[in-house]
Tab-separated table of C-alpha atoms and ligand atoms in Angstrom:
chain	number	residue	atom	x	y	z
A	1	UNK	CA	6.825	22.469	19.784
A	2	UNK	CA	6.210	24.038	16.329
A	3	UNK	CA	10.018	24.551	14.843
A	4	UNK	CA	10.949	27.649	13.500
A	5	UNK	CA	12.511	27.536	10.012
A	6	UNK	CA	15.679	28.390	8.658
A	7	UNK	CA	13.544	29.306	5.483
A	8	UNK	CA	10.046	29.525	4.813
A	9	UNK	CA	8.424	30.920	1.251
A	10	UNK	CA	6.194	33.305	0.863
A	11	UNK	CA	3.288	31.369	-0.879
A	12	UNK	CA	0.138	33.622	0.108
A	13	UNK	CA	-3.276	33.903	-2.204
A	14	UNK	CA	-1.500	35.815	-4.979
A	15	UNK	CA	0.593	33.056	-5.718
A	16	UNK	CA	-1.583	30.107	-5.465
A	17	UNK	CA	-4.206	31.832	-7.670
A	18	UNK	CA	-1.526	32.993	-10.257
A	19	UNK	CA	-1.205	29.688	-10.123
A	20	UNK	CA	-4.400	28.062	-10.722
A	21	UNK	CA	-4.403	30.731	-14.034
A	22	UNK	CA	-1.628	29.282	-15.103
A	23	UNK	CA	-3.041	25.958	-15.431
A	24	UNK	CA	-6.247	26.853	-16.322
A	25	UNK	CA	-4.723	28.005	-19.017
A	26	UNK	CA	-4.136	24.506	-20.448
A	27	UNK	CA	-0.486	25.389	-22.139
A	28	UNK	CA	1.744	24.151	-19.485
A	29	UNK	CA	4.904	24.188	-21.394
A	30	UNK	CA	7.358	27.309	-21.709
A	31	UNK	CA	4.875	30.275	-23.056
A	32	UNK	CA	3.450	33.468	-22.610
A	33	UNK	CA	3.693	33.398	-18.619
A	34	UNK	CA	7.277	33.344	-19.627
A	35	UNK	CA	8.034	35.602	-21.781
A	36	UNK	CA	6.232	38.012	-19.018
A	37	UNK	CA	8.710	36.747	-15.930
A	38	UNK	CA	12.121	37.910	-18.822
A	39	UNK	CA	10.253	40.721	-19.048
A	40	UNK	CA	9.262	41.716	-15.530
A	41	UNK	CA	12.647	40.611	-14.097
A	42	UNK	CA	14.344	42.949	-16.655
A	43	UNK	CA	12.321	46.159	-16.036
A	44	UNK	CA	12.931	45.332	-11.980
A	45	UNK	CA	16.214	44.840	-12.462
A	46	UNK	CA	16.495	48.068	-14.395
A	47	UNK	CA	18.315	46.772	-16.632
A	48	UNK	CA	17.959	48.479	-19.916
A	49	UNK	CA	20.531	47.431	-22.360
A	50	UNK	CA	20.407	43.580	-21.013
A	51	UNK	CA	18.585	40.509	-21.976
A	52	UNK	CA	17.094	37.944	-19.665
A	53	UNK	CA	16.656	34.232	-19.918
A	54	UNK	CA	14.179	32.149	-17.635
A	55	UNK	CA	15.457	28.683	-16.698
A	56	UNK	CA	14.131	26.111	-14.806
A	57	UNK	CA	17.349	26.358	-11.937
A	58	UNK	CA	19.935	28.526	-11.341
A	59	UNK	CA	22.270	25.763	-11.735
A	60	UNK	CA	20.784	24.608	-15.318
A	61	UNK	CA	21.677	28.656	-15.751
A	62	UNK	CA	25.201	28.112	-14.038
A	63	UNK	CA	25.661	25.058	-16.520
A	64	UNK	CA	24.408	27.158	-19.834
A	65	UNK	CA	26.393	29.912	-18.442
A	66	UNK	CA	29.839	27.672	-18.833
A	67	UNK	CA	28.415	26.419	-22.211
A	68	UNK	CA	27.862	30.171	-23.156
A	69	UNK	CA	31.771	30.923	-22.596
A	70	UNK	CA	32.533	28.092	-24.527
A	71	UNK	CA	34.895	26.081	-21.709
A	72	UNK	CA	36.514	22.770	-22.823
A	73	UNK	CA	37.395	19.738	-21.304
A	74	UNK	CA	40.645	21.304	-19.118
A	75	UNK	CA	39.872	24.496	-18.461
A	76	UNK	CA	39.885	26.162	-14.907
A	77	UNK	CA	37.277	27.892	-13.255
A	78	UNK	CA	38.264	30.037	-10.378
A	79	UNK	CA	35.538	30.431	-7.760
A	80	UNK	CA	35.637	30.923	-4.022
A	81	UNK	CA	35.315	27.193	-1.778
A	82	UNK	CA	32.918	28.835	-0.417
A	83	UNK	CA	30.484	28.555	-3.018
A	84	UNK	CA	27.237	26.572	-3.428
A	85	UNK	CA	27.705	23.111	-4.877
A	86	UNK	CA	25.815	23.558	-7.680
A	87	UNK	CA	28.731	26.338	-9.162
A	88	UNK	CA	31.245	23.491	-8.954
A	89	UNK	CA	28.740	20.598	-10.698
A	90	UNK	CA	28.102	23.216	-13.182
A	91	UNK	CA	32.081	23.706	-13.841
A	92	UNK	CA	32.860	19.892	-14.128
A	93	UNK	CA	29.686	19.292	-16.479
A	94	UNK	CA	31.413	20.832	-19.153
A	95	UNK	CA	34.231	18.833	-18.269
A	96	UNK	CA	36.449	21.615	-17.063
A	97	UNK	CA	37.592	22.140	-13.473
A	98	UNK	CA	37.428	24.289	-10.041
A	99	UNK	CA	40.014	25.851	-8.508
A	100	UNK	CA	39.457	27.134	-5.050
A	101	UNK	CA	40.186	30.936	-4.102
A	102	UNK	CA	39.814	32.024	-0.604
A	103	UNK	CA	37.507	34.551	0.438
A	104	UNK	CA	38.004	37.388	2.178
A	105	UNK	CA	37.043	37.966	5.949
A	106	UNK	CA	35.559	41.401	5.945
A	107	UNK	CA	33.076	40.165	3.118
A	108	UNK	CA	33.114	36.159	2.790
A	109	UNK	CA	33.286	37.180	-1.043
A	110	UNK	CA	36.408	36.207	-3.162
A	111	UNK	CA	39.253	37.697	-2.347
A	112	UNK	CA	40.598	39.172	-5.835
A	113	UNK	CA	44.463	39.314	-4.651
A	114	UNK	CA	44.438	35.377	-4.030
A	115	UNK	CA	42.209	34.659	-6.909
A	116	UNK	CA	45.177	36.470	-9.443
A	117	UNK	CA	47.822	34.206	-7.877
A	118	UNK	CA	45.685	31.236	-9.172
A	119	UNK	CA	45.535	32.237	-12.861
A	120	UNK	CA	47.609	30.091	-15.554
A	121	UNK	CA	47.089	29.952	-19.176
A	122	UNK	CA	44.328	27.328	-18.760
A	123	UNK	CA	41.969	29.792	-16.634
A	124	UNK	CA	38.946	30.807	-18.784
A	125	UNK	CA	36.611	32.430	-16.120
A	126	UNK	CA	36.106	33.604	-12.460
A	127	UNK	CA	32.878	33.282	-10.944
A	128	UNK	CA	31.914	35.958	-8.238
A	129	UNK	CA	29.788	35.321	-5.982
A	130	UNK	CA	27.391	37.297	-3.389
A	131	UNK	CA	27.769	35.820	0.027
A	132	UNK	CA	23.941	37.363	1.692
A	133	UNK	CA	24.381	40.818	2.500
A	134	UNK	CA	28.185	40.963	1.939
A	135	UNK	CA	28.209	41.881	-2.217
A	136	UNK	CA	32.042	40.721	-4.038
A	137	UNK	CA	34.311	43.344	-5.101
A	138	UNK	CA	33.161	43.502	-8.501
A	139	UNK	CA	35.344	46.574	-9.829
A	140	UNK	CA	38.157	44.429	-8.821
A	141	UNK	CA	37.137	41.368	-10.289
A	142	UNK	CA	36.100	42.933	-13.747
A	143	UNK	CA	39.427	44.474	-13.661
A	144	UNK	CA	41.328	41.575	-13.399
A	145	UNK	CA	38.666	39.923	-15.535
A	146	UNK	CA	40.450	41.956	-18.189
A	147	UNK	CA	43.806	42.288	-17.380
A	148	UNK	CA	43.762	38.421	-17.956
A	149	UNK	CA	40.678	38.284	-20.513
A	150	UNK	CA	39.139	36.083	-18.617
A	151	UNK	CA	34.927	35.500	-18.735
A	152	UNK	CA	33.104	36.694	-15.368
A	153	UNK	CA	30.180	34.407	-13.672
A	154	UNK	CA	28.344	36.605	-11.184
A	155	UNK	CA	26.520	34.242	-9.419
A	156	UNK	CA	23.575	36.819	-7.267
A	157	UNK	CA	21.592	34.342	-6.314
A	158	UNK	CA	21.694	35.708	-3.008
A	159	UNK	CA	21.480	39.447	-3.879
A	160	UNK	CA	18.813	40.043	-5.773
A	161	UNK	CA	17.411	42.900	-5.421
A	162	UNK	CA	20.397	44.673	-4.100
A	163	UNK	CA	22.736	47.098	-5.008
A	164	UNK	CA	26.837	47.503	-5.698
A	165	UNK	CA	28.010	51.152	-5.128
A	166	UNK	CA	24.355	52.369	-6.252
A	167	UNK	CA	23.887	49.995	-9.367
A	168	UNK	CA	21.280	47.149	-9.140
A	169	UNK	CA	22.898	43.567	-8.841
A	170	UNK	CA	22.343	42.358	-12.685
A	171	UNK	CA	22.769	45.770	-14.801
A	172	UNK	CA	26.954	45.571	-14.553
A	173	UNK	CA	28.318	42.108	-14.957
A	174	UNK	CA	29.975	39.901	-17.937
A	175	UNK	CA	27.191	37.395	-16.890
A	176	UNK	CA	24.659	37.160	-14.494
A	177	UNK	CA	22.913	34.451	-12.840
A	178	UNK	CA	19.664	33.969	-10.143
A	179	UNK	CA	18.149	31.279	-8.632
A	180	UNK	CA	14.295	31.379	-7.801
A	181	UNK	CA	14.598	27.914	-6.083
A	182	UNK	CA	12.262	26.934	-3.133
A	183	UNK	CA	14.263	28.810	-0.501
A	184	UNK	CA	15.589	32.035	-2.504
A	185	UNK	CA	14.295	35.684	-1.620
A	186	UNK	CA	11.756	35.494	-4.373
A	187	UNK	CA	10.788	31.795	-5.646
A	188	UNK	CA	9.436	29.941	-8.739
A	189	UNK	CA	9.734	26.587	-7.041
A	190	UNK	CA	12.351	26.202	-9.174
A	191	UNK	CA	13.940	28.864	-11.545
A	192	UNK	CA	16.773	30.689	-12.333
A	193	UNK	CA	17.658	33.260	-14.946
A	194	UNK	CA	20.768	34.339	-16.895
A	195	UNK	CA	21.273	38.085	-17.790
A	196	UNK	CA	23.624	38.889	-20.637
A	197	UNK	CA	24.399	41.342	-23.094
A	198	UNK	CA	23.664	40.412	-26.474
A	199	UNK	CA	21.304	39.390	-28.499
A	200	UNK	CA	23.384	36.339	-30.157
A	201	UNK	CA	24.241	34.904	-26.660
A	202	UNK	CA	20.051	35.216	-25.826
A	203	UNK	CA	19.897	33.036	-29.315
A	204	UNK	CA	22.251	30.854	-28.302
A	205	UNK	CA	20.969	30.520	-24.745
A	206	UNK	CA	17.183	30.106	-25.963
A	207	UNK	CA	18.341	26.952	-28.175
A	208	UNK	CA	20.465	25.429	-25.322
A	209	UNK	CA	17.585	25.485	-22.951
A	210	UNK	CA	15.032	23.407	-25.277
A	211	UNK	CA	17.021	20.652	-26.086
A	212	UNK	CA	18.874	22.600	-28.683
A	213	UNK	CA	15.429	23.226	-30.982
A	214	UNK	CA	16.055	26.247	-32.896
A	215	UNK	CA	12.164	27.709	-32.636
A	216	UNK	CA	11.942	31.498	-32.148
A	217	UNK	CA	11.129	32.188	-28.084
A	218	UNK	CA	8.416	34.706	-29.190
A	219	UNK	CA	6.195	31.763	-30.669
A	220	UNK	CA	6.101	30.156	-27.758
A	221	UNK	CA	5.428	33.128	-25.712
A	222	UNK	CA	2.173	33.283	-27.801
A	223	UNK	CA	1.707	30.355	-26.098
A	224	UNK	CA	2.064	27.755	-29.150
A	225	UNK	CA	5.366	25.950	-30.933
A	226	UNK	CA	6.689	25.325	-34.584
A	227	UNK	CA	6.761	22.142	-35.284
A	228	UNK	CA	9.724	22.197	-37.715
A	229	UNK	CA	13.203	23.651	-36.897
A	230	UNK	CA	16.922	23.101	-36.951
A	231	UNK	CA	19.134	21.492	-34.487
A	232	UNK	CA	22.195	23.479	-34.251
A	233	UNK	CA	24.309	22.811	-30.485
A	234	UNK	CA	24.324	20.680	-27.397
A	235	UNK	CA	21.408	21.252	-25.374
A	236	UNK	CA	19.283	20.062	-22.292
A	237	UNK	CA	15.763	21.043	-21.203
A	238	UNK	CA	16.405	23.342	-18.880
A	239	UNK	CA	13.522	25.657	-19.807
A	240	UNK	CA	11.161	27.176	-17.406
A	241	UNK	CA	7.396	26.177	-17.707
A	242	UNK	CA	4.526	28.507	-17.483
A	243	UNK	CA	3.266	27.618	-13.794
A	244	UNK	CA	6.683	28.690	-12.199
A	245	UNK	CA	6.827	31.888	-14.147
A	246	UNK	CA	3.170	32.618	-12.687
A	247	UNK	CA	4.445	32.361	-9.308
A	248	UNK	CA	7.602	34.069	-9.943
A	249	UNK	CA	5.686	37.017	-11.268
A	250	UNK	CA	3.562	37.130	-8.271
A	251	UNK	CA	6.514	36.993	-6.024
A	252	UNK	CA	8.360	39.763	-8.021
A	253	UNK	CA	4.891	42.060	-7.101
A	254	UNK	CA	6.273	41.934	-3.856
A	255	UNK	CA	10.013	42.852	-3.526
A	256	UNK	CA	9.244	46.162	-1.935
A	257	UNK	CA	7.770	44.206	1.533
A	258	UNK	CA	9.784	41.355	0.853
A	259	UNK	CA	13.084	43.571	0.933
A	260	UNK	CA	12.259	45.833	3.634
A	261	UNK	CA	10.812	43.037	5.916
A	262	UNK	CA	13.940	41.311	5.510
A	263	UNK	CA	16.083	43.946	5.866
A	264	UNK	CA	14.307	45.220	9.348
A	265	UNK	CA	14.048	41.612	10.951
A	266	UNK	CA	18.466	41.605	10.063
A	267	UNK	CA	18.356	45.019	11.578
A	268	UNK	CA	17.215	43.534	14.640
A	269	UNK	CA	19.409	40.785	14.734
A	270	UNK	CA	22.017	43.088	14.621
A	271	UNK	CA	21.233	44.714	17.257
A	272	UNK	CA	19.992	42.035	19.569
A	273	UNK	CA	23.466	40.122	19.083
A	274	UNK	CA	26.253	42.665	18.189
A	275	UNK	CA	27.100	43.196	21.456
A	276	UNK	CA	27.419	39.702	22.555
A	277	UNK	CA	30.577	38.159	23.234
A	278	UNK	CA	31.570	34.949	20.963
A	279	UNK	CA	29.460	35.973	18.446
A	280	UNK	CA	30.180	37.953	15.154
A	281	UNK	CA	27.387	39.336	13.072
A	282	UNK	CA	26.798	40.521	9.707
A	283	UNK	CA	29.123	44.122	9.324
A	284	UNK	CA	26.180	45.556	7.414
A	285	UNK	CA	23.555	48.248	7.655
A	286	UNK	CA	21.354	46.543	5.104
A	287	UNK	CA	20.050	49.575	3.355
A	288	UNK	CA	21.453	48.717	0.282
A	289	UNK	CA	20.542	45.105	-0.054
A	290	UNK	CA	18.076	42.619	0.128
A	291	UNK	CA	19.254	40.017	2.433
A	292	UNK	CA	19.097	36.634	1.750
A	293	UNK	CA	20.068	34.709	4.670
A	294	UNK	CA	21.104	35.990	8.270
A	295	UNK	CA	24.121	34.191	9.530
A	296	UNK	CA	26.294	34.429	12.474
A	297	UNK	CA	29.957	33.632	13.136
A	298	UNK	CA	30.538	31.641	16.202
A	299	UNK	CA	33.130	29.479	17.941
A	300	UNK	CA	33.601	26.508	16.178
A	301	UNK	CA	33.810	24.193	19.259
A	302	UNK	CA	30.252	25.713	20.000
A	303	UNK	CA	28.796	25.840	17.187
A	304	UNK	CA	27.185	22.347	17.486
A	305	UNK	CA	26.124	22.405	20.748
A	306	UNK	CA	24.804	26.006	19.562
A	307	UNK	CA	22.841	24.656	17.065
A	308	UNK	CA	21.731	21.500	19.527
A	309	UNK	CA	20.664	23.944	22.157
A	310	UNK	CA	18.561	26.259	19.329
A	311	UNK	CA	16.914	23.050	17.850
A	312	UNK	CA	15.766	22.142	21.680
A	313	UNK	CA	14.309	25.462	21.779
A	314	UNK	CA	12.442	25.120	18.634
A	315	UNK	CA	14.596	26.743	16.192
A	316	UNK	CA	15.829	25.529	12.842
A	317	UNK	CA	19.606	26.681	12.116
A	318	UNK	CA	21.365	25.669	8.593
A	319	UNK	CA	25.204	26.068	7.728
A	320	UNK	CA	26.025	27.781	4.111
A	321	UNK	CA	28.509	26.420	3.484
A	322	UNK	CA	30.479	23.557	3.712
A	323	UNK	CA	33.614	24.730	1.377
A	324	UNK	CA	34.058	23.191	-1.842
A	325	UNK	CA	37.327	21.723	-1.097
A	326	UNK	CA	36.201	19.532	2.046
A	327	UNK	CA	34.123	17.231	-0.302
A	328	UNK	CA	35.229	14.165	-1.292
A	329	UNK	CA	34.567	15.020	-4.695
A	330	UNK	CA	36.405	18.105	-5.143
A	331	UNK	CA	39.291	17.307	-2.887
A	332	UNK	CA	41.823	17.228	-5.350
A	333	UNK	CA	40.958	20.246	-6.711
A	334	UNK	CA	43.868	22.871	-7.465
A	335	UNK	CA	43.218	25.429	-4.486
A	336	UNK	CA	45.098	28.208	-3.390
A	337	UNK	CA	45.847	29.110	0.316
A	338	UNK	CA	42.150	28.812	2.160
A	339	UNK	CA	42.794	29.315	5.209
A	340	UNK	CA	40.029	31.826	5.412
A	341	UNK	CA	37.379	29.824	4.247
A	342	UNK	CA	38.472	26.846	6.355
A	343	UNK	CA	38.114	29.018	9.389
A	344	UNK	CA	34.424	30.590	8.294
A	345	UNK	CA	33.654	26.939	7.442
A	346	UNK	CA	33.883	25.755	10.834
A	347	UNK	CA	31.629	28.671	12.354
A	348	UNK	CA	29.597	30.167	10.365
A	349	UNK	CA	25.670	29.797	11.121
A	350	UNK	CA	22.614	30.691	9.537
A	351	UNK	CA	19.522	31.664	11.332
A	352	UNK	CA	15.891	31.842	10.304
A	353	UNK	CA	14.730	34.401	7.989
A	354	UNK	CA	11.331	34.644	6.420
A	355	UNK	CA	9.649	37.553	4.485
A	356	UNK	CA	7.364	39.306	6.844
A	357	UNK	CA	9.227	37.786	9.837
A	358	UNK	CA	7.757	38.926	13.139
A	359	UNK	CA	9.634	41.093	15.507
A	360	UNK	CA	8.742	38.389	18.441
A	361	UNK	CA	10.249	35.521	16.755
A	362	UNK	CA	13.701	37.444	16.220
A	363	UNK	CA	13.810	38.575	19.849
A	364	UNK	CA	13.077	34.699	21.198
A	365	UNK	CA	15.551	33.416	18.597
A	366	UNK	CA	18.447	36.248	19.805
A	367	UNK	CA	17.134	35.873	23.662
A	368	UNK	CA	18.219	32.002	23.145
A	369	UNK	CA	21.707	32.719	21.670
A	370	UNK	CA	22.455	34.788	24.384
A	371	UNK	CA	21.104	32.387	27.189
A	372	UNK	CA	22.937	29.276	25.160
A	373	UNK	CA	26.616	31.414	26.070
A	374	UNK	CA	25.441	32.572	29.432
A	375	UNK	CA	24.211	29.271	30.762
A	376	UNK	CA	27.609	27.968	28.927
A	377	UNK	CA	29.849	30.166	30.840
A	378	UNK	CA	28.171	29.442	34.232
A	379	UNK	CA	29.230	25.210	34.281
B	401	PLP	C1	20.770	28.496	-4.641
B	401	PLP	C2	22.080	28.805	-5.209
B	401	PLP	C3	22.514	28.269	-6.437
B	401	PLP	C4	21.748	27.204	-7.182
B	401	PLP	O1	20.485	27.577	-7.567
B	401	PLP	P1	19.334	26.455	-7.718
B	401	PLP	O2	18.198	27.226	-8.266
B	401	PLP	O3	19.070	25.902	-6.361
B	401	PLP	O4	19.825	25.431	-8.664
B	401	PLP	C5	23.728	28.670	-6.925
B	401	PLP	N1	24.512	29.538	-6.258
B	401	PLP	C6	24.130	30.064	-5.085
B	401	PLP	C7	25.034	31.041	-4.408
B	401	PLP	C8	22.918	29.703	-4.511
B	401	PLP	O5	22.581	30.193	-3.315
């Protein structure tokens, strides 16, 4: 039986010919296809008195993002446990450390109370991060942001597109960060972005990401490079090429069908499964946002079997996330109370969602949910 996956991209003609351009082109490096993707994210994001750099990953923009802020060896990071990994690799490559804050249940989004009891004098930044459909309580955060002048990381790399109390994710934070990796609502392949709010950080950040070469971005957007420059910082290349900035552009057409597809086929969900007992589903109406993933909260003893039952049955179920503090790694952490997140760890289940996701396959995927707890309650 054909699987159903968790994810599946959007690649249709658009893309792959944008992408044959692209190469046609013959300049494969960083260039003009580039300079179009800043540009093109910036005018969709609305954001007028930002600036946005392309990278090749949101967590190369995660990492640039800590070198931005200038962290040191010893500094503390607060961000939620239940976080992707690539937030806390990005915090220890510059040396400093995590420190896990609970998240909240209503939202699965840091919870701002906690995250204050975790401050000390060594605490340099808090990142905030969008968990799907559920958006952080950024007013809060910014406010303690500067009650403590501390830096803000908002990682959106599941909420592009959407929108906190009216304003589009990316127009309102300290720093902002995407991902446009294979999975993401919109992908490059691979490719993230940073949006900040000067100029001198975009100078900064456009050294950084080429190996620290100090050539202006708006040669190579003409498609060419200077072959003398300065070397002025630390840097890694952690630019994005040409060919992903074709596709992203492509994908970016598409955000109007892409959101409301995705928001409709959630919708459903919603409604198939809301009224089922064991499960809890996303408290959302989805108007405002563009959902990322669609996960459920069930049982913990069940959820294997859950997800045993679904695979059977020809659908593909992931878990984000397995909290931060439950890896070997990052065990010794300094963590707060997370008893929240250690309870969401344990159920929490994603189900497929695709861009232009048909009805059918929502209904068979909900249908066998609620057979998996009927049959379940009948042995
Ligand atoms: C995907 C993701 C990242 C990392 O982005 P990559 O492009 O995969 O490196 C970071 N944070 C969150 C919340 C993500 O979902």
């Amino acid at each position: 039986m054909e699987q159903i996956p968790v994810f599946k991209p959007l690649i249709e003609q658009e893309e792959i010919q944008a992408a044959v351009e692209s190469l046609q082109l013959g300049w494969l490096g960083m260039g003009g296809y580039v300079g179009k993707f800043e540009e093109e994210l910036k005018n969709f994001i609305g954001a007028d008195d930002r600036y946005v750099v392309a990278v090749n990953t949101g967590h190369s923009a995660l990492h640039l993002a800590m070198m931005l802020i200038g962290l040191q060896p010893g500094d503390e990071v607060i961000t939620p446990s239940f976080n992707n990994i690539a937030d806390f690799q990005a915090i220890l490559a510059v040396g400093a450390n995590p420190v896990f804050c609970d998240i909240r249940e209503d939202t699965l989004c840091i919870d701002v109370l906690k995250a204050e009891e975790l401050i000390n004098p060594k605490t340099k930044a808090i990142i905030s991060m969008d968990y799907d459909c559920c958006l952080a309580d950024h007013e809060a955060v910014a406010d303690l942001a500067n009650r403590y002048k501390i830096r803000v990381i908002h990682d959106a790399a599941h909420s592009f597109g959407s929108y906190y109390k009216s304003q589009k994710i990316g127009t309102f934070s300290d720093l902002c960060m995407f991902s446009f990796d294979p999975v993401k609502t919109i992908t490059c392949i691979d490719g993230g972005a940073l949006v900040v709010k000067t100029q001198e950080e975009v100078e900064i950040l456009h050294e950084m990401r080429l190996i620290g070469m100090g050539q202006p971005a708006s040669v190579m957007y003409g498609n060419q490079r200077a072959w003398t420059y300065d070397v002025n910082r630390l840097g890694f290349r952690y630019h994005m090429a040409n060919l992903h900035a074709a596709i992203g552009l492509s994908q970016l057409s598409k955000m109007p069908e892409i959101t409301k597809s995705r928001q409709k086929a959630c919708c459903l969900y919603n409604t198939l499964l809301s009224g089922v007992e064991h499960i809890k589903t996303p408290n959302s109406d989805f108007t405002d946002v563009t959902p990322f993933l669609y996960y459920i909260r069930v049982p913990a003893d069940d959820r294997q079997a859950l997800r045993d039952w679904l695979k059977k049955h020809g659908i593909d179920t992931g878990i984000h996330w397995q909290p931060g503090h439950w890896f070997s790694l990052l065990s010794n952490a300094r963590q707060g109370d997370l008893s929240v997140t250690n309870l969401i760890g344990s159920q929490i289940l994603s189900l497929p969602l695709h861009s232009m996701m048909k009805e059918q396959e929502v209904e068979y995927i909900a249908n066998m949910i609620v057979d998996f707890f009927k049959t379940k309650s009948n042995v």
